[in-house]
CSV table of C-alpha atoms and ligand atoms in Angstrom, one decimal:
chain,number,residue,atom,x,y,z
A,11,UNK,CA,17.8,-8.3,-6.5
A,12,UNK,CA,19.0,-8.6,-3.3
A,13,UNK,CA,17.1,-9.8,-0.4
A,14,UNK,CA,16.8,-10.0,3.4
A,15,UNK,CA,14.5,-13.2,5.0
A,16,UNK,CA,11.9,-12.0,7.6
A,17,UNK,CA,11.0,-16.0,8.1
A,18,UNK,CA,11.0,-17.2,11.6
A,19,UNK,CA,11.6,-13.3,13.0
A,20,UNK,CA,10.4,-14.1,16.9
A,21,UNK,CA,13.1,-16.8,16.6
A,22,UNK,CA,15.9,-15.5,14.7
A,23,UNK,CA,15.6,-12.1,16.8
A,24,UNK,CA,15.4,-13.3,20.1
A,25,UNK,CA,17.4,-12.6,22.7
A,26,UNK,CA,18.7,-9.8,24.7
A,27,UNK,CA,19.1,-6.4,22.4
A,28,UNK,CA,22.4,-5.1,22.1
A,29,UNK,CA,23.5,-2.2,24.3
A,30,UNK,CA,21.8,0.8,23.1
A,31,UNK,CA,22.7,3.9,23.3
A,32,UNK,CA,20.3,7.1,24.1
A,33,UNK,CA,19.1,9.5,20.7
A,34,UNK,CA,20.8,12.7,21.6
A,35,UNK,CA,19.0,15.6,19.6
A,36,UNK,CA,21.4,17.0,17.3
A,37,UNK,CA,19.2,20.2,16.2
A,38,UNK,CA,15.8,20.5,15.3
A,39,UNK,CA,13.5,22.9,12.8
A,40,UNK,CA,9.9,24.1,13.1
A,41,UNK,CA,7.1,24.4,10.2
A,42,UNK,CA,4.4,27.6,10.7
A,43,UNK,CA,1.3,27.7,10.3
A,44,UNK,CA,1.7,28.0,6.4
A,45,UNK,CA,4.1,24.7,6.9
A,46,UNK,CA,6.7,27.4,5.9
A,47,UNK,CA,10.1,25.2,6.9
A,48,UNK,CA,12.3,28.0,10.0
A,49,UNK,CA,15.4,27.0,11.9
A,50,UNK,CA,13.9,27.1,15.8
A,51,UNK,CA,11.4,25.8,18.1
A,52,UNK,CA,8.6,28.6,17.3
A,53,UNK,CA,6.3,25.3,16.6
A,54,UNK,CA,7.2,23.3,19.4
A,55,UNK,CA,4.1,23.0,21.9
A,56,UNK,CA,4.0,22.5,25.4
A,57,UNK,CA,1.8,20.0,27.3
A,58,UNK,CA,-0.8,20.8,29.4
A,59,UNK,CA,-3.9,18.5,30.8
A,60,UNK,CA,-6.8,18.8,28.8
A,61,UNK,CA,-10.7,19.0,30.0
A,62,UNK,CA,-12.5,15.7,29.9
A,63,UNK,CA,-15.7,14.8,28.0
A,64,UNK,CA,-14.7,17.4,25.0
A,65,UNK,CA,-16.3,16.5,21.7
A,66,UNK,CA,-13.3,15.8,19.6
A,67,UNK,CA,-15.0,16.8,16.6
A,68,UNK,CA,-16.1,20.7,17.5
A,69,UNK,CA,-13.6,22.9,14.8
A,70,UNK,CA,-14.1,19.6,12.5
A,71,UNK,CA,-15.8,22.6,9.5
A,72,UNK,CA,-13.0,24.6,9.9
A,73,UNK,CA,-10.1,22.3,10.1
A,74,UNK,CA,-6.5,23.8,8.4
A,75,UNK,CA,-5.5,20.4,6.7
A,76,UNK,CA,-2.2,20.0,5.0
A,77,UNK,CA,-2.3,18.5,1.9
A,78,UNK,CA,0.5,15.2,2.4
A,79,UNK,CA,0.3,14.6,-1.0
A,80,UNK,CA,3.0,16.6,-2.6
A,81,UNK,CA,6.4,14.6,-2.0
A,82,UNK,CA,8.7,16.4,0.2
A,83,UNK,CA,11.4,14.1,0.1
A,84,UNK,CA,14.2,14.4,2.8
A,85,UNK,CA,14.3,18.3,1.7
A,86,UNK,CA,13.6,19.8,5.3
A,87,UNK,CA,16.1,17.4,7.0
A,88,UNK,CA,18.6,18.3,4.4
A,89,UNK,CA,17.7,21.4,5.0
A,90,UNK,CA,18.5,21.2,8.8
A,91,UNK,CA,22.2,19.6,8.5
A,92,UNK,CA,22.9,22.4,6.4
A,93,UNK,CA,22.2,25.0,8.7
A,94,UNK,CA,23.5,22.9,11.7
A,95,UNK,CA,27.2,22.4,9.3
A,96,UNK,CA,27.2,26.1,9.0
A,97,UNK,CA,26.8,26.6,12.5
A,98,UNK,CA,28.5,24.1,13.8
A,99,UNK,CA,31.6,24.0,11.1
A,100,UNK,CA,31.2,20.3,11.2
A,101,UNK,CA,30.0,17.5,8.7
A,102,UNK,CA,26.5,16.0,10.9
A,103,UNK,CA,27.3,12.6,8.6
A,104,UNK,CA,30.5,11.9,9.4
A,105,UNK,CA,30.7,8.3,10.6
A,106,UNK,CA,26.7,8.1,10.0
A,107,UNK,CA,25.4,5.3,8.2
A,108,UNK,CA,21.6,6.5,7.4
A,109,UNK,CA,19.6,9.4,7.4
A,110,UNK,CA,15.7,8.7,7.1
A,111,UNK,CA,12.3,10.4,8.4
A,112,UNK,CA,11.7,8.3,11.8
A,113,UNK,CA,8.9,7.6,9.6
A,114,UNK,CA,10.4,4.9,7.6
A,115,UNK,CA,12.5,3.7,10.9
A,116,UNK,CA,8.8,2.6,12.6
A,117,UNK,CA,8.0,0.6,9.1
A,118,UNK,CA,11.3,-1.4,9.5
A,119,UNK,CA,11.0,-1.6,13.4
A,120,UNK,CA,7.8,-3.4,12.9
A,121,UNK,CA,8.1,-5.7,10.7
A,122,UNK,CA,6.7,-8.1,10.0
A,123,UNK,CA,4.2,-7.7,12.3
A,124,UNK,CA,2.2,-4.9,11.4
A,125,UNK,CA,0.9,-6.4,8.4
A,126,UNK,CA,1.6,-3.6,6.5
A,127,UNK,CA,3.9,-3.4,3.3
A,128,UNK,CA,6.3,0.3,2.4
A,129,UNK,CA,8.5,0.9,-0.8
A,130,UNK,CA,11.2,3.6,0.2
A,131,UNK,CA,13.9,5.2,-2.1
A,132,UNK,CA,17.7,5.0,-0.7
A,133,UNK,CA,20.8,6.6,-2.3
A,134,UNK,CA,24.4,6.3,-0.7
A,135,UNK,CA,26.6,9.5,-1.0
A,136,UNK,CA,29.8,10.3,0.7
A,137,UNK,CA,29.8,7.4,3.3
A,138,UNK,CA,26.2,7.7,3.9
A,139,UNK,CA,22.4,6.4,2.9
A,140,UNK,CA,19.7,8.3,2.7
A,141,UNK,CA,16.8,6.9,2.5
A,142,UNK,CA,12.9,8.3,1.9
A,143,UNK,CA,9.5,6.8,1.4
A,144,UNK,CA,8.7,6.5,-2.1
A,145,UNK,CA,5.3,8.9,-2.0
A,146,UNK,CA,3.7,7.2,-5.3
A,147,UNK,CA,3.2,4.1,-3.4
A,148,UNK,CA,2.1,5.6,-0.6
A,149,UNK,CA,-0.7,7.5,-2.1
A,150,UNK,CA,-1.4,4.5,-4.0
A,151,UNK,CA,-1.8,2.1,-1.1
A,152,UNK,CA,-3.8,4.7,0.5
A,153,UNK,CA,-7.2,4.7,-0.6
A,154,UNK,CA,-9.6,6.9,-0.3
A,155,UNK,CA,-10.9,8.6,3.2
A,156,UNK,CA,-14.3,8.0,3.9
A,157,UNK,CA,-16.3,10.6,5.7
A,158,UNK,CA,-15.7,9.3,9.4
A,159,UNK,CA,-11.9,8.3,8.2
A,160,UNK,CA,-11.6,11.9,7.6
A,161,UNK,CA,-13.2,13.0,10.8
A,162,UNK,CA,-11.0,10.1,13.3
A,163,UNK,CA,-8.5,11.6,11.7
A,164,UNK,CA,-9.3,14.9,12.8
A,165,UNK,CA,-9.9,13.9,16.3
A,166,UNK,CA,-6.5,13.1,16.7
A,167,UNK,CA,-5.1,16.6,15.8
A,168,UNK,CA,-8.0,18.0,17.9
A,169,UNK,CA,-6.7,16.0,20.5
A,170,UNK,CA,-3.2,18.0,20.2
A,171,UNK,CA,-4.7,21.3,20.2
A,172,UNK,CA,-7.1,20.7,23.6
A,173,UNK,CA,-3.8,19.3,25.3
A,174,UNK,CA,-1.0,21.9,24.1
A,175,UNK,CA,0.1,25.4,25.0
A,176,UNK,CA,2.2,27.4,22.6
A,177,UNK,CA,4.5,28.2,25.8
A,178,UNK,CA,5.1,26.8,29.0
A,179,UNK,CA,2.1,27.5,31.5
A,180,UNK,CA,2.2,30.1,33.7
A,181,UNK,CA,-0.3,33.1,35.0
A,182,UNK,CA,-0.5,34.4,31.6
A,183,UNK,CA,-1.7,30.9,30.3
A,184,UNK,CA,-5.1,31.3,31.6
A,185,UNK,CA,-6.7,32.9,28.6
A,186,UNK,CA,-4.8,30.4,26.1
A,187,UNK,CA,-6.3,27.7,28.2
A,188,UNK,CA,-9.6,28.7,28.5
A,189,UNK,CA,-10.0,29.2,24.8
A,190,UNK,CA,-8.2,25.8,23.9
A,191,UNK,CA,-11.5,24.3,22.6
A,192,UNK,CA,-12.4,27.2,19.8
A,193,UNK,CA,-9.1,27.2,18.7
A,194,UNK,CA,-8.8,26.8,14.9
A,195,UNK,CA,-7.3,23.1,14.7
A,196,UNK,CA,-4.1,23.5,12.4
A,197,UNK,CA,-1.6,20.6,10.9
A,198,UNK,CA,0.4,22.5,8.9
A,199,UNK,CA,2.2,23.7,11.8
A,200,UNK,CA,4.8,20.8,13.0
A,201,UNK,CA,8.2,20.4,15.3
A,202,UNK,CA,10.8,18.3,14.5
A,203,UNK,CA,13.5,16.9,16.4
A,204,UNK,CA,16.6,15.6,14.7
A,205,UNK,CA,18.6,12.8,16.6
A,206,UNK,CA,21.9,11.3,16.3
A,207,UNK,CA,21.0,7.4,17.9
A,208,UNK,CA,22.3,3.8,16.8
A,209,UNK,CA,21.3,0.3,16.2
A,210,UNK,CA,24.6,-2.1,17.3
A,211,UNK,CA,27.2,-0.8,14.6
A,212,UNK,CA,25.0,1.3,12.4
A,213,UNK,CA,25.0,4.8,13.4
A,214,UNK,CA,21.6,6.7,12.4
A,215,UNK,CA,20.5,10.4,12.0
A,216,UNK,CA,16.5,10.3,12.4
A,217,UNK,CA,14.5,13.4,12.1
A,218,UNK,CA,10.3,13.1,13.4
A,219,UNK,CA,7.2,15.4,14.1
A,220,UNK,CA,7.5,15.8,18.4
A,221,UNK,CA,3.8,16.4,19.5
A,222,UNK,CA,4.6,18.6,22.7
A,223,UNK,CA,7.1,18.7,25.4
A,224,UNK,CA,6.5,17.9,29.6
A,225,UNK,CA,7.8,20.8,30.7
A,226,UNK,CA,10.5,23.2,28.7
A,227,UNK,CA,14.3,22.4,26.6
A,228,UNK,CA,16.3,21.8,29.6
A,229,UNK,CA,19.3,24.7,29.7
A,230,UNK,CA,22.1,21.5,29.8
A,231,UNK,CA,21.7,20.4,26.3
A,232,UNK,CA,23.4,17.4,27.7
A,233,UNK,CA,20.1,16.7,29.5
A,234,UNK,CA,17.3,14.1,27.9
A,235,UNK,CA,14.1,16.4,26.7
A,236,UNK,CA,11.3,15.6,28.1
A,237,UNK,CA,9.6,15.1,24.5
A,238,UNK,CA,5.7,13.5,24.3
A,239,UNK,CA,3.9,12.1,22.1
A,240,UNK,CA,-0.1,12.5,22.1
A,241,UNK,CA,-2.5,9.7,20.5
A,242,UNK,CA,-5.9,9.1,20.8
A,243,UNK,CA,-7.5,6.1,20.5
A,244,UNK,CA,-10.8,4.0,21.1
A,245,UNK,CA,-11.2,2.9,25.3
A,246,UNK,CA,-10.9,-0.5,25.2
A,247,UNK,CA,-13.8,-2.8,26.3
A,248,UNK,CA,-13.6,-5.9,24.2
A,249,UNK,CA,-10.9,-8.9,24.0
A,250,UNK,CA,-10.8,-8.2,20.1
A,251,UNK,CA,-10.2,-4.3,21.3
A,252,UNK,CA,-7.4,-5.2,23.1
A,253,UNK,CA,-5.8,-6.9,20.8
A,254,UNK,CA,-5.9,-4.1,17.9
A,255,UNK,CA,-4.7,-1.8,20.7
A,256,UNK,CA,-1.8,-4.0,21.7
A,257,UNK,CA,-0.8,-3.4,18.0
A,258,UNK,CA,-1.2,0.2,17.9
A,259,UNK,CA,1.2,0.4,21.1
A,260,UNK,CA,3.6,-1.8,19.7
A,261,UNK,CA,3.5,1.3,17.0
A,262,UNK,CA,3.5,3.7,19.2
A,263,UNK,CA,6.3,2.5,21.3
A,264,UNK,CA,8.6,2.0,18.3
A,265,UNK,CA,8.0,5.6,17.3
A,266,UNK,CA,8.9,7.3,20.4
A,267,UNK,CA,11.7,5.0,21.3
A,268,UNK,CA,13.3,5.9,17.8
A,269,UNK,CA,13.6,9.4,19.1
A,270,UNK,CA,13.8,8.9,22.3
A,271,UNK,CA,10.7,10.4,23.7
A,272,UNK,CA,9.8,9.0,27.5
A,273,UNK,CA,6.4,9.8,27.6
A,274,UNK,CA,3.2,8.8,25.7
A,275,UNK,CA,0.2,10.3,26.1
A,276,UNK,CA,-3.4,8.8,25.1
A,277,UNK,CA,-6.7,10.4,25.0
A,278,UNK,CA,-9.3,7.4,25.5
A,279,UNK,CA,-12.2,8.6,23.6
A,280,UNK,CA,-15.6,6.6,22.6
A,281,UNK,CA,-17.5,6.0,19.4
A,282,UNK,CA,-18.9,9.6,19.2
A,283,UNK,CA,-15.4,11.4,19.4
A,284,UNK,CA,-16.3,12.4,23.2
A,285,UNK,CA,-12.8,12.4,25.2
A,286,UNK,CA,-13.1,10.0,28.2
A,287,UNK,CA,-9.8,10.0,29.7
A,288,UNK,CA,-6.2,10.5,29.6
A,289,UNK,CA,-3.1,8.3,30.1
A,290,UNK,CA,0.0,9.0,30.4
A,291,UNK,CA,2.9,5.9,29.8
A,292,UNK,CA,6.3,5.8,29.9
A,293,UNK,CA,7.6,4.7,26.2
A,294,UNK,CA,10.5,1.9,28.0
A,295,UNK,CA,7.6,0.2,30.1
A,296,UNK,CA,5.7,-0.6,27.1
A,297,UNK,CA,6.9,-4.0,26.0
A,298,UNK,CA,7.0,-5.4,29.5
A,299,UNK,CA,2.8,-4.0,29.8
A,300,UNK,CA,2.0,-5.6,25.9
A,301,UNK,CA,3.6,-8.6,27.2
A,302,UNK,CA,2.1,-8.9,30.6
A,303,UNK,CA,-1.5,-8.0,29.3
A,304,UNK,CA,-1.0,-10.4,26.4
A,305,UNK,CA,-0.7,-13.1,28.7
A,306,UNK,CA,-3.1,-12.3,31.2
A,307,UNK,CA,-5.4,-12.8,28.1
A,308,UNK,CA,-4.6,-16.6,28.1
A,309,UNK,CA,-2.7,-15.8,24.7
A,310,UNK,CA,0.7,-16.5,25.9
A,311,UNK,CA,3.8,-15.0,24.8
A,312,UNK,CA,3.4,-11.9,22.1
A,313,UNK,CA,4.9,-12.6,18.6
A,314,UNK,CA,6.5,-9.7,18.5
A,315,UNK,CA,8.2,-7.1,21.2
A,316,UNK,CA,10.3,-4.3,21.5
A,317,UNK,CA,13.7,-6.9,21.9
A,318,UNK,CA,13.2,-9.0,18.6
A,319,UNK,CA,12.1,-5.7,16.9
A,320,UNK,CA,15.5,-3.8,17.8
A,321,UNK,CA,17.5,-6.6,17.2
A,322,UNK,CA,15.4,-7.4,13.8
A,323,UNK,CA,16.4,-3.8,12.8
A,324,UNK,CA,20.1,-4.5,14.1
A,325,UNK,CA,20.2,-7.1,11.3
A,326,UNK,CA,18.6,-5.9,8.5
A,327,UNK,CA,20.4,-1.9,9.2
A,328,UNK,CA,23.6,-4.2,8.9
A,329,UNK,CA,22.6,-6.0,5.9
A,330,UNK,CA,21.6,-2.8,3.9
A,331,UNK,CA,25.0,-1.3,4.4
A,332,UNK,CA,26.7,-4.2,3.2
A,333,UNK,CA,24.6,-4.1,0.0
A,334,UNK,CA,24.9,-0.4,-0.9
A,335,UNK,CA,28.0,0.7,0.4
A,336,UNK,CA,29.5,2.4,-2.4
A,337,UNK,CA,26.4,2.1,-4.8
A,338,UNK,CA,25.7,4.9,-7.5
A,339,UNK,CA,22.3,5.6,-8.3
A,340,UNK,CA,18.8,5.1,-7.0
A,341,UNK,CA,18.1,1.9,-4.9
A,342,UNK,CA,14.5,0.5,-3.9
A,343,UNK,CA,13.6,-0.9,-0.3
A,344,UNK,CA,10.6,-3.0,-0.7
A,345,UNK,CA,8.4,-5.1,1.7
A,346,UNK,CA,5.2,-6.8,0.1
A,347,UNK,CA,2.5,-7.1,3.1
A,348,UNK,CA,2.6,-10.1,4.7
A,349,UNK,CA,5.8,-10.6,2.6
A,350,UNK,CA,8.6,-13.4,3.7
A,351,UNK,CA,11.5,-11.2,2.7
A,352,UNK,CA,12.7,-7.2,2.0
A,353,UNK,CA,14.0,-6.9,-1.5
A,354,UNK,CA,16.2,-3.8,-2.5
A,355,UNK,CA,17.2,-3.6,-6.2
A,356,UNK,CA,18.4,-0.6,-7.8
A,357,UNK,CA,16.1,1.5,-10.0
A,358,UNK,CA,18.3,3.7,-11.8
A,359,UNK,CA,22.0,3.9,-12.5
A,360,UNK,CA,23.0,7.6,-11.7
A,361,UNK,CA,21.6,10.5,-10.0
A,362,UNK,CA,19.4,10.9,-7.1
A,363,UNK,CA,15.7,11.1,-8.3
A,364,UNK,CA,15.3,14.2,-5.5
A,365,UNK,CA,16.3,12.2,-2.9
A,366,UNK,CA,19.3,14.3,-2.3
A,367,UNK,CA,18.7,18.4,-3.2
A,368,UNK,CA,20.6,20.5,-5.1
A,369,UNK,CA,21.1,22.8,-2.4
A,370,UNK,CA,22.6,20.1,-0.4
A,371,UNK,CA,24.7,18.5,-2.6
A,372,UNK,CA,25.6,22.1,-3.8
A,373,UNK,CA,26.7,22.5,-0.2
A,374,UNK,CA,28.9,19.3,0.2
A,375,UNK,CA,30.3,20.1,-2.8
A,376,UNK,CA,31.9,23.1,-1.3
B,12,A3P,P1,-3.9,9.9,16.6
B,12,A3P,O1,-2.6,9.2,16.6
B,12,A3P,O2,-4.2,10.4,17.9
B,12,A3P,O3,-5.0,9.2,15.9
B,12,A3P,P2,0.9,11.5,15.4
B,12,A3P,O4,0.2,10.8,16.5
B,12,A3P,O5,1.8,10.6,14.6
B,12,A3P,O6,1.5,12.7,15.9
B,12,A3P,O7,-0.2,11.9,14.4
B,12,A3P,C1,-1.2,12.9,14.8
B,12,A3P,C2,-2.5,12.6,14.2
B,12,A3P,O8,-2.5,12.6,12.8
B,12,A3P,C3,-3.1,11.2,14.5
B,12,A3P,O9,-3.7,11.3,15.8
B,12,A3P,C4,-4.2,11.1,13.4
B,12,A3P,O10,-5.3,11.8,13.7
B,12,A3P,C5,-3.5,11.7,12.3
B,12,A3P,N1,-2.8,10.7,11.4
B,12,A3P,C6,-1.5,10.3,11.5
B,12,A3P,N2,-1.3,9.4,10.6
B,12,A3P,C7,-2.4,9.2,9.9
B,12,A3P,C8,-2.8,8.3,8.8
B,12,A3P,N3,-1.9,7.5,8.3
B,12,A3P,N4,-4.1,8.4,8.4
B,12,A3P,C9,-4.9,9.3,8.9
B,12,A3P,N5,-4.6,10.1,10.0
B,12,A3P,C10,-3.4,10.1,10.4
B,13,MG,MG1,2.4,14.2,15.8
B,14,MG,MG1,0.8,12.2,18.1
């Protein structure tokens, strides 16, 4: 067993972070409305202001839900290098450390703050590790929805449908815009953006769901995208309100600064699931507005923020090459809530327990 300490994290992270470069997308895939896996932006969605005081949960009866419980490993990302090495006649992981859903880059951003425990799977292959949440423990730590679980849930994806367009606007728009609100409300459908972005030495390919985009792909692909992310969340009127919200954008901001979306979007909404308001952040002011708000509270400095989380991540990113460089088998990355330490101990000797597919080791093999 090998372990990493997470003890006295606000001190041992402090400091400036280390220069970081911006995540340049590398390629990106789409999921239909069938959550059939295709090589282009067909899915990506494009933002445009939605209507205030909208019941979020209108479309709730006929809601297209897709069912996150069958374990889809790293297959569509794998999927995506493969197309983009055919195209490109290039290997995407050369001189890449990791390869991971940014999923399981917000867990490790955020600890140990979030309170929150994860189990993920990593296997090193050709200079690289790839690592994926292990989906048994995540449908075990779970539990089950309850009735208005299931329906805050919903509001959130509503959310994305009252504020997208399925192409930029223009005259033609009208009729998509006007209809917004009966639109069946769809998750099966999804973007992704795939990035190439680093933590100090440790180069990282990160793949995540992009909720919409400002305005369209700009024709330079040199140019940053002008990516955003769309939340929706209670308006804040209590001091115990602000607080759970300063944790939620602590969440949100290490999600869209892991692939490097500016802007983040929240739908204010009240105990009914009637949409209030709508503001829009920019992802690199976040930490400075947590901090500042946190003190204006009388609470002092926050515990965590965005500094000590990149330079946490620095660390431990470091660390975890060190211990499987050159490993065979399947490893285990483990953080018990609350936990003091992330353990990572193998679980099996050989193989790769459908972390890796066939079709992309088949391909490498080449
Ligand atoms: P909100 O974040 O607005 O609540 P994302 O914001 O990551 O793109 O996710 C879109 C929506 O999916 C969320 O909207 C929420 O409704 C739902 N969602 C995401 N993660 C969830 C989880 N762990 N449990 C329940 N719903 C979740
Ligand atoms: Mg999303
Ligand atoms: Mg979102």
């Amino acid at each position: 067993m090998h372990t990493f300490s997470v003890l006295d994290y606000a001190t041992r992270f402090a400091g400036k972070s280390s220069a970081i470069k911006r995540p340049r997308e590398i390629t990106h895939f789409s999921y239909d409305d069938n959550h059939a896996l295709k090589h282009d932006d067909s899915s990506l969605r494009y933002y445009y202001t939605p209507e205030l005081n909208v019941d979020l949960s209108t479309g709730y009866g006929s809601f297209v839900k897709h069912d996150d419980s069958v374990d889809e490993h790293l297959d569509s990302l794998l999927d995506a290098l493969v197309e983009l090495e055919k195209k490109e006649g290039r290997c995407a992981t050369e001189g890449v450390h990791f390869v991971t859903w940014r999923g399981m880059m917000t867990k490790i951003m955020t600890v140990p703050y979030l309170e929150d425990g994860f189990e993920m799977n990593a296997v090193y292959h050709d200079g690289t590790i790839f690592i994926e949440e292990n989906n048994l423990y995540k449908q075990s730590t779970r539990g089950s929805q309850d009735e208005r679980g299931a329906r805050m849930s919903f509001w959130g994806y509503k959310f994305e449908t009252l504020s997208t367009l399925s192409k930029p606007w223009d005259e033609t728009t009208r009729e998509e815009i006007e209809g917004r609100n009966g639109e069946v409300v769809n998750n099966k459908a999804q973007y992704c953006s795939i990035v190439q972005t680093s933590f100090g030495d440790s180069s990282l390919i990160i793949a995540g769901e992009v909720d919409a985009i400002w305005d369209c792909r700009p024709m330079n692909p040199a140019n940053p995208i002008n990516y955003v992310e769309l939340k929706t969340s209670r308006q804040v009127t209590s001091t115990h309100q602000i607080v759970n919200f300063e944790k939620k954008l602590q969440r949100f901001w290490a999600q869209s600064y892991l692939l490097g979306v500016p802007k983040l979007i929240i739908g204010y909404r009240d105990d009914y699931g009637i949409l209030k308001s709508v503001d829009i952040k920019e992802t690199q002011a976040i930490p400075v507005e947590i901090r500042k708000a946190h003190v204006a509270q009388g609470l002092g400095p926050p515990p965590w923020n965005g500094n000590v989380a990149i330079n946490f991540t620095t660390a431990f990113l470091e660390w975890l090459k060190e211990v499987l460089a050159g490993q065979e088998g399947v490893w285990r990355i483990r953080y018990q809530q609350r936990g003091a330490r992330i353990e990572v101990f193998q679980l099996q000797e050989s193989g790769t327990a459908g972390v890796l597919t066939d079709r992309f080791l088949a391909w490498r093999a080449e």
